[in-house]
PDB file of C-alpha atoms in Angstrom:
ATOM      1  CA  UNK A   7     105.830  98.747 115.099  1.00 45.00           C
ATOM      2  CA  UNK A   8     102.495  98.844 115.015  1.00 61.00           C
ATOM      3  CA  UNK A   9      99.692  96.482 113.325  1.00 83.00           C
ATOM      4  CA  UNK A  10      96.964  96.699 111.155  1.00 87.00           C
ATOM      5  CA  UNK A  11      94.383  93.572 111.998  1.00 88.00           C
ATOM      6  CA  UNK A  12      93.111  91.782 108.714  1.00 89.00           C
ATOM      7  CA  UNK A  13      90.233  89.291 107.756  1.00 89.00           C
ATOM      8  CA  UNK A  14      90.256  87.484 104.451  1.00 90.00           C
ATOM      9  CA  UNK A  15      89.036  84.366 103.121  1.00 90.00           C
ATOM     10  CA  UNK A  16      91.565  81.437 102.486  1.00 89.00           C
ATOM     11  CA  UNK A  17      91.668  82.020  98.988  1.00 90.00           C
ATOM     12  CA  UNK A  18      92.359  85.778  99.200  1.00 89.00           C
ATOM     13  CA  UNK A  19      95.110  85.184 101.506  1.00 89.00           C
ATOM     14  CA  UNK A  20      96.627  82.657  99.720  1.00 89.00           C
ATOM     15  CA  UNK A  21      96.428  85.264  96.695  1.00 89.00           C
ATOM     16  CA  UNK A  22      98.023  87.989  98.832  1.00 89.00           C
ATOM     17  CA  UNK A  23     101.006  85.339  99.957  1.00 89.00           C
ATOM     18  CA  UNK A  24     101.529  84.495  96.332  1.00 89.00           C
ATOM     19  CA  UNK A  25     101.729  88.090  94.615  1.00 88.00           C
ATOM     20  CA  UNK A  26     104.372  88.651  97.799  1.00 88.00           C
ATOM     21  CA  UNK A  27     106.121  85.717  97.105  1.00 87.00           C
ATOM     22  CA  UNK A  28     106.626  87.112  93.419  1.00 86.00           C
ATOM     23  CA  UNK A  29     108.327  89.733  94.158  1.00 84.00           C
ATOM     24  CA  UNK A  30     111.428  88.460  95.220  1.00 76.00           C
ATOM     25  CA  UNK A  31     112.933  90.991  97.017  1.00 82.00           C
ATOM     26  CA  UNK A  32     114.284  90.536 100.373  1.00 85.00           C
ATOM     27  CA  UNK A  33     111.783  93.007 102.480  1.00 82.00           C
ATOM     28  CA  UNK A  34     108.952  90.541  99.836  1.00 83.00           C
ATOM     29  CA  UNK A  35     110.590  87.634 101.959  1.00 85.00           C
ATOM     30  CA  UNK A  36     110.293  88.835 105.107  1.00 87.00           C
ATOM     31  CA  UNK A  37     106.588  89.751 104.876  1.00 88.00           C
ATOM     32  CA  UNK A  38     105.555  86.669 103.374  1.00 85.00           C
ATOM     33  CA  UNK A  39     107.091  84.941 106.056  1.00 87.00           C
ATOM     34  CA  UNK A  40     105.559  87.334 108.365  1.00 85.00           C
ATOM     35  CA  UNK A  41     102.074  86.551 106.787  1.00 85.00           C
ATOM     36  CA  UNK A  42     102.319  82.535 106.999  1.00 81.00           C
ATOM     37  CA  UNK A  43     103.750  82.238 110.640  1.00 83.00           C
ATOM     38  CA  UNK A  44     101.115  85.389 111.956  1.00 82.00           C
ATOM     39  CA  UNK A  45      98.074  84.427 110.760  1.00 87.00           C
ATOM     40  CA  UNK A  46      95.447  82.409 112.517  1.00 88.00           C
ATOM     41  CA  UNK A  47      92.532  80.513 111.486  1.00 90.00           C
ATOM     42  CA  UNK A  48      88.835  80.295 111.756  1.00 90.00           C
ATOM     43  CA  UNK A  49      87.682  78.234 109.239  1.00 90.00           C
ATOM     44  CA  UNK A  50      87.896  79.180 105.997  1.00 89.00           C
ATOM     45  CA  UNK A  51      88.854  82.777 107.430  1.00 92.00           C
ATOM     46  CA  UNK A  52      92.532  84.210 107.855  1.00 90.00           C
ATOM     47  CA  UNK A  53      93.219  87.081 110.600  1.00 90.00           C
ATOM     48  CA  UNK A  54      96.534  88.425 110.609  1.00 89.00           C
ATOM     49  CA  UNK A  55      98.626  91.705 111.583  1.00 88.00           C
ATOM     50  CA  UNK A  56     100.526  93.400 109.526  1.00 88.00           C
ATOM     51  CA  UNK A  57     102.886  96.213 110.267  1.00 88.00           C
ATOM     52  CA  UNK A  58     102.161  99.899 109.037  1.00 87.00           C
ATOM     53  CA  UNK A  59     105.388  99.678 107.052  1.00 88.00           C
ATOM     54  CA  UNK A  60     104.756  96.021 105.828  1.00 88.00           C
ATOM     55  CA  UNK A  61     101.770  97.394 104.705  1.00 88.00           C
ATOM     56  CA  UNK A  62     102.775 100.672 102.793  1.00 88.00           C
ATOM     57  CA  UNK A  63     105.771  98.297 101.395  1.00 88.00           C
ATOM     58  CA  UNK A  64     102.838  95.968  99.816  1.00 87.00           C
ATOM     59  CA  UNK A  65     100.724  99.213  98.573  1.00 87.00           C
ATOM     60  CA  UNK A  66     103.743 100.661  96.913  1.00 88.00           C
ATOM     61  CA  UNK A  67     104.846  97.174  95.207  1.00 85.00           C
ATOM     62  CA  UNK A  68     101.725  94.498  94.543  1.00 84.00           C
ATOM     63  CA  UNK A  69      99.476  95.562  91.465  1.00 79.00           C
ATOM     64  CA  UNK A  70      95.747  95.897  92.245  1.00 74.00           C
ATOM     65  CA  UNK A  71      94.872  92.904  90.293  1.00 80.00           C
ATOM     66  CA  UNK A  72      91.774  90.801  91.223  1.00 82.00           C
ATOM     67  CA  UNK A  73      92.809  88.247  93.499  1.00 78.00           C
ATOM     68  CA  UNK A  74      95.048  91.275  95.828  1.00 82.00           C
ATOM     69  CA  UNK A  75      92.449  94.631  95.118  1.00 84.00           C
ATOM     70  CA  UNK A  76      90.544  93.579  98.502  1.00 83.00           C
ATOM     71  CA  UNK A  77      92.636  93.501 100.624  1.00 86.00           C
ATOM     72  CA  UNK A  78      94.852  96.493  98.998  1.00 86.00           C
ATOM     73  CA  UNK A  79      91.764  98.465  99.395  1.00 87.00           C
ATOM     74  CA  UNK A  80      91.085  97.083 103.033  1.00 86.00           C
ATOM     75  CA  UNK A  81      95.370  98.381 103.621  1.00 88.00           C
ATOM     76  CA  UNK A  82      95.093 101.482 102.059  1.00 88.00           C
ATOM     77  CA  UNK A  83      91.763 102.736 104.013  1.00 88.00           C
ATOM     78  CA  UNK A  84      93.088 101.588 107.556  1.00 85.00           C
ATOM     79  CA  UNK A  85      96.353 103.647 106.678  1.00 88.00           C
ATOM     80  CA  UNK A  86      94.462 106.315 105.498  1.00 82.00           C
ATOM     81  CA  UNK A  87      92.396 106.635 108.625  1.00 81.00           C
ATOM     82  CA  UNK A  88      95.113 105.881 110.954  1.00 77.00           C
ATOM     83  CA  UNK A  89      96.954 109.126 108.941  1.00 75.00           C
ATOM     84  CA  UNK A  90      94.455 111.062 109.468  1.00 75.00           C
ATOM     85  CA  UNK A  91      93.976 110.299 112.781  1.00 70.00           C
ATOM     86  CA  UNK A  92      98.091 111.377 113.515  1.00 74.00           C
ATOM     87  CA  UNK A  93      97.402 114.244 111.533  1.00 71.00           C
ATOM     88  CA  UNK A  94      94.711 115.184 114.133  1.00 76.00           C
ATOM     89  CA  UNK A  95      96.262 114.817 117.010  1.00 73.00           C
ATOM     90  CA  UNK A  96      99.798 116.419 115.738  1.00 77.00           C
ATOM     91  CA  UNK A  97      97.461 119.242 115.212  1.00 77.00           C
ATOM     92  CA  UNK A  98      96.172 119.143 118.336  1.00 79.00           C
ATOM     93  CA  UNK A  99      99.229 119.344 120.105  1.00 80.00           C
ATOM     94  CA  UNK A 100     100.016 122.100 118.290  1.00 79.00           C
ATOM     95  CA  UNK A 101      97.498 124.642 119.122  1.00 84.00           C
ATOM     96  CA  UNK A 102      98.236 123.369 122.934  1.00 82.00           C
ATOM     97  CA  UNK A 103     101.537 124.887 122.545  1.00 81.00           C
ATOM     98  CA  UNK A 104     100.622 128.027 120.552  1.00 79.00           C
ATOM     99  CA  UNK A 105      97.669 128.216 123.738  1.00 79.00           C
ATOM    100  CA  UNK A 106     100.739 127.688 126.591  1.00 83.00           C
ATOM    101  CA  UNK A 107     103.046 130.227 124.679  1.00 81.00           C
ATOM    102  CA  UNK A 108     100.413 133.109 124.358  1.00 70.00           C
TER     103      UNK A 108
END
């Protein structure tokens, strides 16, 4: 499983945690507690990880209001670049084996 590294201010975390918490469904659960026992402090600042799937579980469910757009946004680029990025190299491994068969 592999993690996406976030910063947020306190009060957008705390926003995130509490549109998760509202969900209540059990994979909601699990990521909220994920959130509160991951995350780490500097001041007013949050850093977590959260898991690709976590992540595209939260995209797919949250609404972009206000308080969760930022960090939605901040999700949805990371996985977007870290798609393209498999895309690329998928690719790439490709044309190595159409090179080694011709």
């Amino acid at each position: 499983m592999t993690g996406l590294t976030l910063e947020a201010s306190g009060v957008a975390f705390y926003d995130l945690r509490t549109a998760v918490a509202m969900l209540s469904d059990e994979a909601s659960r699990r990521i909220n507690s994920r959130l509160t026992m991951g995350a780490h402090w500097s001041g007013n600042t949050a850093k977590f990880v959260i898991s690709e799937e976590d992540a595209r579980t939260l995209l797919d469910s949250l609404p972009a209001n206000p308080s969760t757009r930022a960090i939605l946004a901040q999700l949805a680029e990371m996985l977007s670049l870290r798609d393209a990025h498999k895309h690329r190299h998928e690719a790439g491994i490709r044309w190595q084996q159409q090179m080694a068969e011709a």
